[in-house]
Short mmCIF file of C-alpha atoms and ligand atoms in Angstrom, two decimals:
data_model
loop_
_atom_site.label_atom_id
_atom_site.label_comp_id
_atom_site.label_asym_id
_atom_site.label_seq_id
_atom_site.Cartn_x
_atom_site.Cartn_y
_atom_site.Cartn_z
CA UNK A 367 0.00 0.00 0.00
CA UNK A 368 1.32 3.44 -0.86
CA UNK A 369 0.51 6.20 1.58
CA UNK A 370 3.07 8.89 0.80
CA UNK A 371 3.74 10.63 -2.50
CA UNK A 372 7.00 12.20 -3.65
CA UNK A 373 7.70 14.37 -6.68
CA UNK A 374 11.32 13.88 -7.75
CA UNK A 375 12.54 16.89 -9.76
CA UNK A 376 15.71 16.44 -11.82
CA UNK A 377 17.46 17.33 -15.06
CA UNK A 378 18.47 13.75 -15.92
CA UNK A 379 16.98 10.29 -15.57
CA UNK A 380 18.29 6.97 -16.86
CA UNK A 381 17.43 5.63 -19.45
CA UNK A 382 15.76 8.74 -20.90
CA UNK A 383 18.64 11.19 -20.58
CA UNK A 384 22.04 10.68 -18.93
CA UNK A 385 25.34 12.53 -18.69
CA UNK A 386 26.45 11.04 -15.38
CA UNK A 387 25.60 9.37 -12.10
CA UNK A 388 22.69 11.70 -11.31
CA UNK A 389 20.64 9.96 -14.02
CA UNK A 390 21.29 6.51 -12.57
CA UNK A 391 20.11 7.58 -9.13
CA UNK A 392 17.00 9.46 -10.32
CA UNK A 393 16.15 6.47 -12.51
CA UNK A 394 16.52 3.94 -9.70
CA UNK A 395 14.88 5.79 -6.78
CA UNK A 396 11.18 5.07 -7.49
CA UNK A 397 11.72 1.30 -7.38
CA UNK A 398 13.98 1.67 -4.34
CA UNK A 399 11.35 3.45 -2.24
CA UNK A 400 8.25 1.65 -3.59
CA UNK A 401 8.56 -1.33 -1.18
CA UNK A 402 8.30 1.19 1.66
CA UNK A 403 4.91 2.53 0.63
CA UNK A 404 6.26 5.55 -1.28
CA UNK A 405 4.79 6.45 -4.69
CA UNK A 406 7.40 8.52 -6.53
CA UNK A 407 6.71 10.47 -9.71
CA UNK A 408 9.60 11.99 -11.65
CA UNK A 409 9.43 15.44 -13.21
CA UNK A 410 11.86 16.13 -16.08
CA UNK A 411 12.51 18.73 -18.76
CA UNK A 412 10.94 17.88 -22.12
CA UNK A 413 14.19 17.39 -24.07
CA UNK A 414 13.58 15.82 -27.50
CA UNK A 415 14.80 12.39 -26.30
CA UNK A 416 12.41 12.47 -23.34
CA UNK A 417 9.46 13.56 -25.49
CA UNK A 418 10.16 10.74 -27.96
CA UNK A 419 10.62 8.05 -25.32
CA UNK A 420 7.41 8.82 -23.51
CA UNK A 421 5.01 7.95 -26.32
CA UNK A 422 1.42 8.72 -25.35
CA UNK A 423 1.13 11.75 -23.09
CA UNK A 424 -1.73 13.79 -21.72
CA UNK A 425 -1.68 17.53 -21.03
CA UNK A 426 -2.48 18.20 -17.38
CA UNK A 427 -1.65 21.89 -17.23
CA UNK A 428 -0.97 24.82 -19.55
CA UNK A 429 1.02 27.98 -18.83
CA UNK A 430 0.43 30.96 -21.09
CA UNK A 431 3.85 32.07 -19.85
CA UNK A 432 6.17 30.17 -17.49
CA UNK A 433 9.03 32.55 -16.73
CA UNK A 434 8.18 34.21 -20.01
CA UNK A 435 7.59 31.26 -22.34
CA UNK A 436 4.54 29.12 -23.17
CA UNK A 437 4.69 25.70 -21.55
CA UNK A 438 2.66 22.61 -20.76
CA UNK A 439 2.93 19.89 -18.17
CA UNK A 440 2.42 16.47 -19.70
CA UNK A 441 1.74 13.19 -17.93
CA UNK A 442 3.06 9.91 -19.28
CA UNK A 443 4.50 6.61 -18.12
CA UNK A 444 7.86 4.96 -18.47
CA UNK A 445 8.74 1.46 -17.25
CA UNK A 446 5.24 1.38 -15.85
CA UNK A 447 5.88 4.34 -13.55
CA UNK A 448 4.35 7.81 -13.84
CA UNK A 449 6.46 10.61 -15.26
CA UNK A 450 5.64 14.29 -15.64
CA UNK A 451 7.39 16.37 -18.26
CA UNK A 452 7.76 20.10 -18.73
CA UNK A 453 7.12 20.73 -22.41
CA UNK A 454 8.57 24.17 -23.01
CA UNK A 455 9.95 24.08 -26.57
CA UNK A 456 11.72 27.43 -26.28
CA UNK A 457 13.81 25.97 -23.43
CA UNK A 458 14.28 22.32 -24.29
CA UNK A 459 13.53 21.53 -27.92
CA UNK A 460 17.15 21.76 -29.12
CA UNK A 461 19.78 19.44 -30.55
CA UNK A 462 22.77 18.86 -28.28
CA UNK A 463 23.03 17.84 -24.63
CA UNK A 464 20.88 18.74 -21.65
CA UNK A 465 23.26 21.49 -20.55
CA UNK A 466 25.37 22.35 -23.58
CA UNK A 467 25.32 22.51 -27.36
CA UNK A 468 27.05 20.00 -29.62
CA UNK A 469 30.30 21.98 -29.23
CA UNK A 470 30.15 21.64 -25.45
CA UNK A 471 29.27 25.31 -24.80
CA UNK A 472 26.75 25.79 -21.97
CA UNK A 473 23.37 26.96 -23.21
CA UNK A 474 23.18 30.73 -22.69
CA UNK A 475 19.87 30.45 -20.81
CA UNK A 476 20.58 27.52 -18.48
CA UNK A 477 19.56 29.57 -15.45
CA UNK A 478 16.11 30.25 -16.84
CA UNK A 479 15.68 26.75 -18.31
CA UNK A 480 16.12 25.12 -14.92
CA UNK A 481 14.41 27.85 -12.88
CA UNK A 482 11.34 27.05 -15.02
CA UNK A 483 11.67 23.37 -14.13
CA UNK A 484 11.90 24.25 -10.45
CA UNK A 485 8.95 26.64 -10.56
CA UNK A 486 6.73 24.16 -12.38
CA UNK A 487 7.87 21.45 -9.93
CA UNK A 488 6.73 23.59 -7.02
CA UNK A 489 3.38 24.21 -8.76
CA UNK A 490 2.85 20.49 -9.30
CA UNK A 491 3.85 19.51 -5.77
CA UNK A 492 1.43 22.08 -4.31
CA UNK A 493 -1.44 20.77 -6.43
CA UNK A 494 -1.65 23.85 -8.64
CA UNK A 495 -0.94 22.08 -11.93
CA UNK A 496 -3.74 19.66 -12.65
CA UNK A 497 -2.47 16.74 -10.58
CA UNK A 498 -3.03 15.90 -6.93
CA UNK A 499 -0.65 17.62 -4.50
CA UNK A 500 2.39 15.67 -3.29
CA UNK A 501 3.55 15.12 0.30
CA UNK A 502 7.22 15.74 -0.50
CA UNK A 503 9.16 17.46 -3.27
CA UNK A 504 12.63 15.94 -3.76
CA UNK A 505 15.00 18.28 -5.65
CA UNK A 506 18.25 16.98 -7.19
CA UNK A 507 21.29 19.20 -7.71
CA UNK A 508 21.38 22.87 -8.67
CA UNK A 509 19.03 22.44 -11.63
CA UNK A 510 16.18 21.76 -9.19
CA UNK A 511 17.60 23.94 -6.42
CA UNK A 512 15.07 26.74 -6.73
CA UNK A 513 12.10 24.39 -6.19
CA UNK A 514 12.26 24.69 -2.37
CA UNK A 515 12.46 28.48 -2.83
CA UNK A 516 9.31 28.56 -4.97
CA UNK A 517 7.59 26.52 -2.23
CA UNK A 518 8.75 28.75 0.63
CA UNK A 519 7.96 32.02 -1.19
CA UNK A 520 4.71 30.71 -2.68
CA UNK A 521 1.14 31.38 -1.60
CA UNK A 522 1.23 31.24 2.22
CA UNK A 523 -2.43 30.19 2.40
CA UNK A 524 -1.72 26.90 0.60
CA UNK A 525 -0.62 23.67 2.26
CA UNK A 526 3.07 23.37 1.51
CA UNK A 527 4.69 20.00 0.74
CA UNK A 528 7.91 19.15 2.57
CA UNK A 529 11.11 19.43 0.57
CA UNK A 530 14.41 17.55 0.30
CA UNK A 531 17.50 18.91 -1.46
CA UNK A 532 19.98 16.24 -2.55
CA UNK A 533 23.48 17.31 -3.47
CA UNK A 534 25.05 14.91 -5.94
CA UNK A 535 27.95 17.24 -6.62
CA UNK A 536 28.88 20.39 -4.74
CA UNK A 537 31.13 21.55 -7.58
CA UNK A 538 28.17 22.56 -9.74
CA UNK A 539 26.25 25.30 -7.96
CA UNK A 540 24.20 27.12 -10.58
CA UNK A 541 25.38 30.66 -9.87
CA UNK A 542 23.97 33.59 -11.85
CA UNK A 543 24.35 37.37 -11.56
CA UNK A 544 22.01 39.74 -9.70
CA UNK A 545 20.32 40.81 -12.96
CA UNK A 546 18.95 37.26 -13.18
CA UNK A 547 16.87 37.62 -10.01
CA UNK A 548 13.96 39.69 -11.45
CA UNK A 549 13.39 37.05 -14.12
CA UNK A 550 12.62 34.41 -11.48
CA UNK A 551 9.29 36.02 -10.48
CA UNK A 552 10.08 35.52 -6.81
CA UNK A 553 9.14 38.21 -4.23
CA UNK A 554 11.86 40.77 -3.48
CA UNK A 555 12.26 39.33 0.03
CA UNK A 556 13.69 36.16 -1.53
CA UNK A 557 16.83 38.08 -2.55
CA UNK A 558 18.46 37.82 0.87
CA UNK A 559 21.07 35.75 2.60
CA UNK A 560 18.28 33.59 4.10
CA UNK A 561 16.88 33.09 0.60
CA UNK A 562 18.36 32.70 -2.87
CA UNK A 563 21.02 35.43 -2.73
CA UNK A 564 24.62 34.22 -2.82
CA UNK A 565 27.65 36.49 -3.15
CA UNK A 566 25.54 39.24 -4.65
CA UNK A 567 23.89 37.01 -7.27
CA UNK A 568 21.56 34.00 -7.31
CA UNK A 569 22.84 30.65 -6.06
CA UNK A 570 20.47 27.91 -7.15
CA UNK A 571 22.09 25.08 -5.17
CA UNK A 572 22.57 27.43 -2.24
CA UNK A 573 18.87 28.33 -2.34
CA UNK A 574 17.84 24.68 -2.19
CA UNK A 575 20.24 23.92 0.64
CA UNK A 576 19.11 26.98 2.58
CA UNK A 577 15.37 26.52 2.16
CA UNK A 578 14.70 22.77 1.91
CA UNK A 579 13.40 21.02 5.01
CA UNK A 580 16.14 18.39 4.69
CA UNK A 581 19.46 18.22 2.86
CA UNK A 582 20.99 14.96 1.81
CA UNK A 583 24.14 14.02 0.01
CA UNK A 584 25.01 10.69 -1.50
CA UNK A 585 27.32 9.21 1.15
CA UNK A 586 27.97 9.73 4.86
CA UNK A 587 31.65 10.38 4.11
CA UNK A 588 30.87 13.27 1.76
CA UNK A 589 28.25 14.64 4.19
CA UNK A 590 31.08 14.92 6.69
CA UNK A 591 33.63 16.32 4.25
CA UNK A 592 31.48 19.18 2.94
CA UNK A 593 31.63 20.87 6.33
CA UNK A 594 35.28 21.66 5.51
CA UNK A 595 36.28 24.46 3.11
CA UNK A 596 38.28 22.07 0.91
CA UNK A 597 35.08 20.19 0.00
CA UNK A 598 32.32 22.66 0.89
CA UNK A 599 33.28 24.92 -2.02
CA UNK A 600 32.07 28.07 -0.29
CA UNK A 601 28.92 26.54 1.19
CA UNK A 602 30.59 25.06 4.29
CA UNK A 603 29.25 27.85 6.51
CA UNK A 604 25.68 27.25 5.42
CA UNK A 605 26.17 23.50 5.89
CA UNK A 606 27.54 23.97 9.41
CA UNK A 607 24.50 26.10 10.28
CA UNK A 608 22.08 23.47 8.94
CA UNK A 609 23.95 20.41 10.25
CA UNK A 610 20.80 19.12 11.97
CA UNK A 611 19.07 18.93 8.59
CA UNK A 612 21.90 17.13 6.75
CA UNK A 613 22.34 13.41 6.26
CA UNK A 614 24.30 11.14 3.92
CA UNK A 615 22.54 8.27 2.16
CA UNK A 616 24.80 6.17 0.00
CA UNK A 617 23.71 5.38 -3.57
CA UNK A 618 22.79 1.85 -4.53
CA UNK A 619 22.95 0.42 -8.03
CA UNK A 620 20.22 -1.00 -10.23
CA UNK A 621 20.98 -4.70 -9.90
CA UNK A 622 18.77 -5.63 -12.85
CA UNK A 623 20.57 -3.24 -15.15
CA UNK A 624 23.97 -4.16 -13.73
CA UNK A 625 23.95 -7.94 -13.34
CA UNK A 626 26.94 -9.81 -14.85
CA UNK A 627 24.92 -13.03 -15.06
CA UNK A 628 22.35 -11.56 -17.44
CA UNK A 629 24.07 -8.53 -18.99
CA UNK A 630 23.49 -8.53 -22.77
CA UNK A 631 26.41 -6.11 -23.29
CA UNK A 632 28.90 -8.77 -22.12
CA UNK A 633 30.61 -11.16 -24.51
CA UNK A 634 30.53 -13.75 -21.72
CA UNK A 635 28.09 -13.43 -18.81
CA UNK A 636 29.39 -14.80 -15.49
CA UNK A 637 28.80 -15.11 -11.75
CA UNK A 638 31.04 -15.18 -8.68
CA UNK A 639 31.29 -18.95 -9.21
CA UNK A 640 32.32 -18.69 -12.86
CA UNK A 641 34.87 -15.88 -12.75
CA UNK A 642 36.99 -17.71 -15.32
CA UNK A 643 34.39 -16.75 -17.91
CA UNK A 644 35.48 -13.11 -17.53
CA UNK A 645 38.34 -13.98 -19.86
CA UNK A 646 35.90 -13.85 -22.80
CA UNK A 647 35.10 -10.26 -21.91
CA UNK A 648 38.77 -9.40 -21.46
CA UNK A 649 39.48 -10.61 -24.99
CA UNK A 650 36.54 -8.52 -26.25
CA UNK A 651 37.88 -5.41 -24.47
CA UNK A 652 41.35 -5.99 -25.93
CA UNK A 653 39.84 -6.24 -29.41
CA UNK A 654 37.70 -3.12 -28.93
CA UNK A 655 40.65 -1.04 -27.64
CA UNK A 656 43.40 -2.34 -29.91
CA UNK A 657 45.33 -3.91 -27.02
CA UNK A 658 47.77 -6.80 -27.38
CA UNK A 659 46.11 -9.82 -25.71
CA UNK A 660 47.91 -11.21 -22.66
CA UNK A 661 47.21 -12.50 -19.17
CA UNK A 662 48.62 -9.48 -17.34
CA UNK A 663 46.52 -7.00 -15.38
CA UNK A 664 44.12 -4.93 -17.45
CA UNK A 665 43.00 -1.63 -15.87
CA UNK A 666 40.01 0.40 -16.94
CA UNK A 667 38.77 3.94 -16.38
CA UNK A 668 35.18 4.97 -17.18
CA UNK A 669 34.83 8.60 -16.34
CA UNK A 670 34.17 12.19 -17.10
CA UNK A 671 37.67 13.48 -17.96
CA UNK A 672 37.96 16.23 -15.36
CA UNK A 673 40.08 17.53 -12.52
CA UNK A 674 37.49 16.21 -10.01
CA UNK A 675 38.09 12.70 -11.29
CA UNK A 676 41.89 13.02 -10.98
CA UNK A 677 42.40 12.41 -14.68
CA UNK A 678 45.45 14.70 -14.84
CA UNK A 679 47.12 12.47 -12.24
CA UNK A 680 46.13 9.38 -14.20
CA UNK A 681 47.98 10.71 -17.24
CA UNK A 682 51.14 11.13 -15.12
CA UNK A 683 51.12 7.49 -13.94
CA UNK A 684 50.39 5.74 -17.23
CA UNK A 685 54.11 5.14 -17.95
CA UNK A 686 54.47 3.58 -14.50
CA UNK A 687 51.42 1.35 -15.06
CA UNK A 688 52.71 0.12 -18.40
CA UNK A 689 56.25 -0.27 -17.01
CA UNK A 690 54.92 -2.79 -14.48
CA UNK A 691 53.26 -4.87 -17.20
CA UNK A 692 49.79 -3.33 -16.90
CA UNK A 693 47.50 -2.25 -19.72
CA UNK A 694 44.79 0.41 -19.73
CA UNK A 695 41.46 0.66 -21.58
CA UNK A 696 39.87 4.06 -20.98
CA UNK A 697 36.40 5.29 -21.91
CA UNK A 698 35.57 8.90 -21.23
CA UNK A 699 34.82 12.36 -22.42
CA UNK A 700 35.54 15.81 -21.03
CA UNK A 701 38.33 18.38 -20.90
CA UNK A 702 40.20 18.82 -24.18
CA UNK A 703 43.62 19.06 -22.46
CA UNK A 704 43.05 15.76 -20.67
CA UNK A 705 41.87 14.09 -23.87
CA UNK A 706 45.05 15.28 -25.59
CA UNK A 707 47.25 13.94 -22.76
CA UNK A 708 45.54 10.56 -23.00
CA UNK A 709 45.97 10.38 -26.75
CA UNK A 710 49.67 11.14 -26.32
CA UNK A 711 49.99 8.32 -23.77
CA UNK A 712 48.23 5.90 -26.12
CA UNK A 713 50.60 6.89 -28.92
CA UNK A 714 53.60 6.22 -26.62
CA UNK A 715 52.28 2.77 -25.70
CA UNK A 716 50.69 1.08 -28.70
CA UNK A 717 48.96 -2.16 -27.77
CA UNK A 718 49.23 -1.28 -24.06
CA UNK A 719 46.99 1.78 -23.74
CA UNK A 720 43.69 2.12 -25.62
CA UNK A 721 41.55 5.25 -25.43
CA UNK A 722 37.95 5.72 -26.49
CA UNK A 723 36.72 9.30 -26.31
CA UNK A 724 32.94 9.43 -26.16
CA UNK A 725 29.98 8.19 -24.21
CA UNK A 726 29.02 4.53 -24.65
CA UNK A 727 26.85 2.79 -22.06
CA UNK A 728 27.28 -0.72 -23.54
CA UNK A 729 31.03 -0.43 -23.69
CA UNK A 730 31.00 0.69 -20.05
CA UNK A 731 29.32 -2.62 -19.16
CA UNK A 732 31.82 -4.65 -21.20
CA UNK A 733 34.77 -2.87 -19.55
CA UNK A 734 33.43 -3.66 -16.08
CA UNK A 735 33.00 -7.29 -17.11
CA UNK A 736 36.39 -7.68 -18.80
CA UNK A 737 38.96 -5.47 -17.06
CA UNK A 738 40.66 -6.70 -13.90
CA UNK A 739 40.59 -3.42 -11.99
CA UNK A 740 38.93 -0.01 -12.31
CA UNK A 741 40.86 3.10 -11.33
CA UNK A 742 38.91 5.89 -9.60
CA UNK A 743 41.46 8.51 -8.51
CA UNK A 744 38.91 11.24 -7.70
CA UNK A 745 39.97 14.34 -5.74
CA UNK A 746 36.47 14.36 -4.30
CA UNK A 747 33.62 11.96 -4.90
CA UNK A 748 30.17 12.44 -3.37
CA UNK A 749 29.40 8.75 -3.83
CA UNK A 750 30.71 7.35 -7.10
CA UNK A 751 28.96 4.61 -9.02
CA UNK A 752 31.68 3.12 -11.20
CA UNK A 753 33.39 1.54 -8.18
CA UNK A 754 30.02 -0.03 -7.23
CA UNK A 755 29.57 -1.41 -10.74
CA UNK A 756 33.17 -2.67 -10.45
CA UNK A 757 32.35 -4.49 -7.20
CA UNK A 758 29.31 -6.10 -8.81
CA UNK A 759 31.34 -7.24 -11.84
CA UNK A 760 34.48 -8.55 -10.14
CA UNK A 761 36.41 -5.57 -11.55
CA UNK A 762 38.41 -4.66 -8.46
CA UNK A 763 38.06 -0.95 -7.58
CA UNK A 764 41.25 1.03 -6.91
CA UNK A 765 39.92 4.21 -5.33
CA UNK A 766 41.01 7.43 -3.68
CA UNK A 767 40.14 7.48 0.02
CA UNK A 768 37.53 10.21 -0.20
CA UNK A 769 33.75 10.66 0.09
CA UNK A 770 31.67 7.71 -1.01
CA UNK A 771 34.70 5.87 -2.38
CA UNK A 772 36.03 5.49 1.16
CA UNK A 773 32.60 4.39 2.38
CA UNK A 774 32.04 1.65 -0.20
CA UNK A 775 35.39 -0.09 -0.78
CA UNK A 776 37.25 -2.11 1.87
CA UNK A 777 41.01 -1.70 1.43
CA UNK A 778 43.02 -4.88 0.95
CA UNK A 779 45.31 -4.35 3.92
CA UNK A 780 46.77 -7.37 5.68
CA UNK A 781 44.01 -7.59 8.28
CA UNK A 782 41.19 -7.22 5.74
CA UNK A 783 42.73 -9.88 3.49
CA UNK A 784 43.09 -12.26 6.44
CA UNK A 785 39.44 -11.62 7.40
CA UNK A 786 38.36 -12.12 3.76
CA UNK A 787 36.74 -8.71 3.94
CA UNK A 788 38.86 -6.81 1.38
CA UNK A 789 37.02 -5.66 -1.73
CA UNK A 790 39.49 -3.27 -3.38
CA UNK A 791 42.39 -0.88 -2.90
CA UNK A 792 42.18 2.57 -1.30
CA UNK A 793 44.89 5.18 -1.58
CA UNK A 794 45.69 8.70 -0.50
CA UNK A 795 46.71 11.36 -1.38
CA UNK A 796 45.63 11.85 -4.99
CA UNK A 797 49.02 12.59 -6.57
CA UNK A 798 51.65 10.73 -8.54
CA UNK A 799 53.07 8.83 -5.55
CA UNK A 800 49.64 7.90 -4.16
CA UNK A 801 48.25 6.52 -7.40
CA UNK A 802 51.50 4.94 -8.59
CA UNK A 803 51.84 3.13 -5.27
CA UNK A 804 48.22 1.92 -5.48
CA UNK A 805 48.86 0.55 -8.97
CA UNK A 806 51.99 -1.25 -7.74
CA UNK A 807 50.00 -2.79 -4.87
CA UNK A 808 47.21 -3.81 -7.24
CA UNK A 809 49.56 -5.52 -9.66
CA UNK A 810 51.24 -7.35 -6.78
CA UNK A 811 47.85 -8.57 -5.49
CA UNK A 812 46.83 -9.59 -9.01
CA UNK A 813 49.89 -11.84 -9.10
CA UNK A 814 48.60 -13.69 -6.02
CA UNK A 815 45.71 -15.46 -7.77
CA UNK A 816 43.90 -16.98 -4.73
CA UNK A 817 43.91 -13.62 -2.90
CA UNK A 818 42.77 -11.78 -6.02
CA UNK A 819 39.86 -14.20 -6.50
CA UNK A 820 38.90 -13.69 -2.87
CA UNK A 821 38.88 -9.92 -3.30
CA UNK A 822 36.72 -10.25 -6.41
CA UNK A 823 34.28 -12.59 -4.65
CA UNK A 824 34.03 -10.41 -1.53
CA UNK A 825 33.30 -7.43 -3.77
CA UNK A 826 30.58 -9.30 -5.62
CA UNK A 827 29.04 -10.37 -2.29
CA UNK A 828 28.85 -6.75 -1.05
CA UNK A 829 25.34 -5.36 -0.62
CA UNK A 830 25.33 -2.55 -3.20
CA UNK A 831 21.60 -2.85 -3.80
CA UNK A 832 19.17 -0.04 -3.03
CA UNK A 833 17.57 -2.04 -0.17
CA UNK A 834 19.05 -0.11 2.74
CA UNK A 835 19.21 3.29 1.08
CA UNK A 836 15.66 2.98 -0.22
CA UNK A 837 14.56 2.40 3.37
CA UNK A 838 16.63 5.40 4.51
CA UNK A 839 15.02 7.75 1.97
CA UNK A 840 11.57 6.42 2.88
CA UNK A 841 12.24 7.06 6.57
CA UNK A 842 13.41 10.60 5.76
CA UNK A 843 10.24 11.35 3.74
CA UNK A 844 8.05 9.96 6.52
CA UNK A 845 9.79 11.98 9.18
CA UNK A 846 9.25 15.16 7.16
CA UNK A 847 5.59 14.39 6.54
CA UNK A 848 5.00 13.89 10.25
CA UNK A 849 6.55 17.29 10.99
CA UNK A 850 4.28 19.04 8.49
N1 ADQ B 90 32.19 7.90 -21.29
C1 ADQ B 90 31.26 7.20 -20.65
N2 ADQ B 90 30.54 6.25 -21.30
C2 ADQ B 90 29.59 5.53 -20.64
N3 ADQ B 90 29.28 5.72 -19.35
C3 ADQ B 90 29.94 6.66 -18.68
C4 ADQ B 90 30.98 7.44 -19.27
N4 ADQ B 90 31.46 8.30 -18.34
C5 ADQ B 90 30.78 8.07 -17.23
N5 ADQ B 90 29.85 7.07 -17.41
C6 ADQ B 90 28.85 6.58 -16.48
O1 ADQ B 90 28.32 7.74 -15.81
C7 ADQ B 90 28.13 7.43 -14.43
C8 ADQ B 90 29.10 8.25 -13.60
O2 ADQ B 90 28.63 8.27 -12.31
P1 ADQ B 90 29.52 8.66 -11.04
O3 ADQ B 90 28.65 8.48 -9.86
O4 ADQ B 90 30.76 7.83 -11.03
O5 ADQ B 90 29.98 10.16 -11.30
P2 ADQ B 90 29.28 11.60 -11.61
O6 ADQ B 90 30.35 12.56 -11.27
O7 ADQ B 90 28.71 11.63 -12.97
O8 ADQ B 90 28.07 11.70 -10.60
C9 ADQ B 90 27.76 12.58 -9.48
O9 ADQ B 90 26.50 12.08 -8.98
C10 ADQ B 90 26.57 10.70 -8.62
C11 ADQ B 90 25.16 10.27 -8.23
O10 ADQ B 90 24.80 10.66 -6.95
C12 ADQ B 90 27.58 10.47 -7.53
O11 ADQ B 90 27.71 9.06 -7.33
C13 ADQ B 90 28.94 11.06 -7.91
O12 ADQ B 90 29.84 10.95 -6.83
C14 ADQ B 90 28.77 12.51 -8.35
O13 ADQ B 90 30.02 13.08 -8.72
C15 ADQ B 90 28.33 5.93 -14.29
O14 ADQ B 90 27.12 5.27 -14.55
C16 ADQ B 90 29.36 5.64 -15.42
O15 ADQ B 90 29.34 4.30 -15.84
#
């Protein structure tokens, strides 16, 4: 029986639109909370891909002008779950990505595009947009950050749903100049330090974190870290002041989507009992990346190519990795300078380093199923999903000891190996010595076949499902509803 309704407002949702981990989480949450009596509806921008995927839709609300442009709210279903879409062609009907054009330049009107999503989300959650009001509005990242503000500064006579602001990545804050404020159609009182104002302009993530009834981030470790300036990125003061509202709930993974026994993207499906079958995937990865086949350790990286992800440090250690007999198959897209550095490394090491620039979901699955270890040298990582997929696929995660990476991987130190608890390798700090040493350790462990198998099996036995976190989100929603 469902007795609590949640509107989840986000700019991405797997499999409709994805640029990163946010989409995976928004896509998986409804099923994760459903067993706990929570009915979750997602609300997304009407990008062309979303409009196409939804098929039959019904108009539930029309705006003559939503922040200055005609718009409709449409109701549809996907994977047998309800979805609401903001159809505002002037904002979303464009070729290119959700945030940037085909050349990678941010859309000039991103502030307005996502403020409109947030405003319409608040209208829906309050029951003003042709569908029944929701108990809770759950806003994800800066793109939905103004939704709690539109609730707080809305019509005071209406019953207001509770709100949750989830921070998937503090580095993206949605900051716009003061001249942007009048376009938001918020009352003047909202432009204050207690409201949406941030350093003289509008901070969309800041607004959500300031005004939501609860703040969550995607691991307990990151929830702790963002109180410090190094990780708080300017918002540490606000976070300290709202400590009692903050919690960390670690991401799970969709174990239907990411199941090595049934994964159609693998050349050879396998289980913890048939790890030998991974060899078929390794051969397929070698073929796809132009690597010379051998039995030595094959590393992978599947990542946005950015400073956050430590990709500059990765480039520095590639010679070391190859020098120890390792090979690397990398899939990613991002900063041009990092792409150039990777291409140079691949040219130096033909047959040992293969690079694929681009976004390819199927190849990501094959890499997890065929590589021996996945490198995640992030400088900060709110949760991280690729190390969780690695655990599930016997692709041993080698991770920086930060945020969710530290929370989800058990380092293969002597005690953990003896207790059969080790699931990967942790290292710190994120610099040449730290990562090079971690690679040396990994290659040494790989050479000890029984221990390596044990690490793979312990990783695969880890509970990375949504079971616990789904219950945690449900408990959070319930607590907020009771306080209403
Ligand atoms: N080139 C490529 N081709 C195919 N797939 C690719 C790819 N590059 C990346 N991916 C996929 O994109 C996702 C990346 O998710 P992460 O959680 O690792 O990082 P991201 O920084 O995007 O997410 C942010 O939000 C998530 C969700 O909360 C947090 O886990 C994380 O710490 C935070 O930084 C994974 O599903 C990965 O397989």
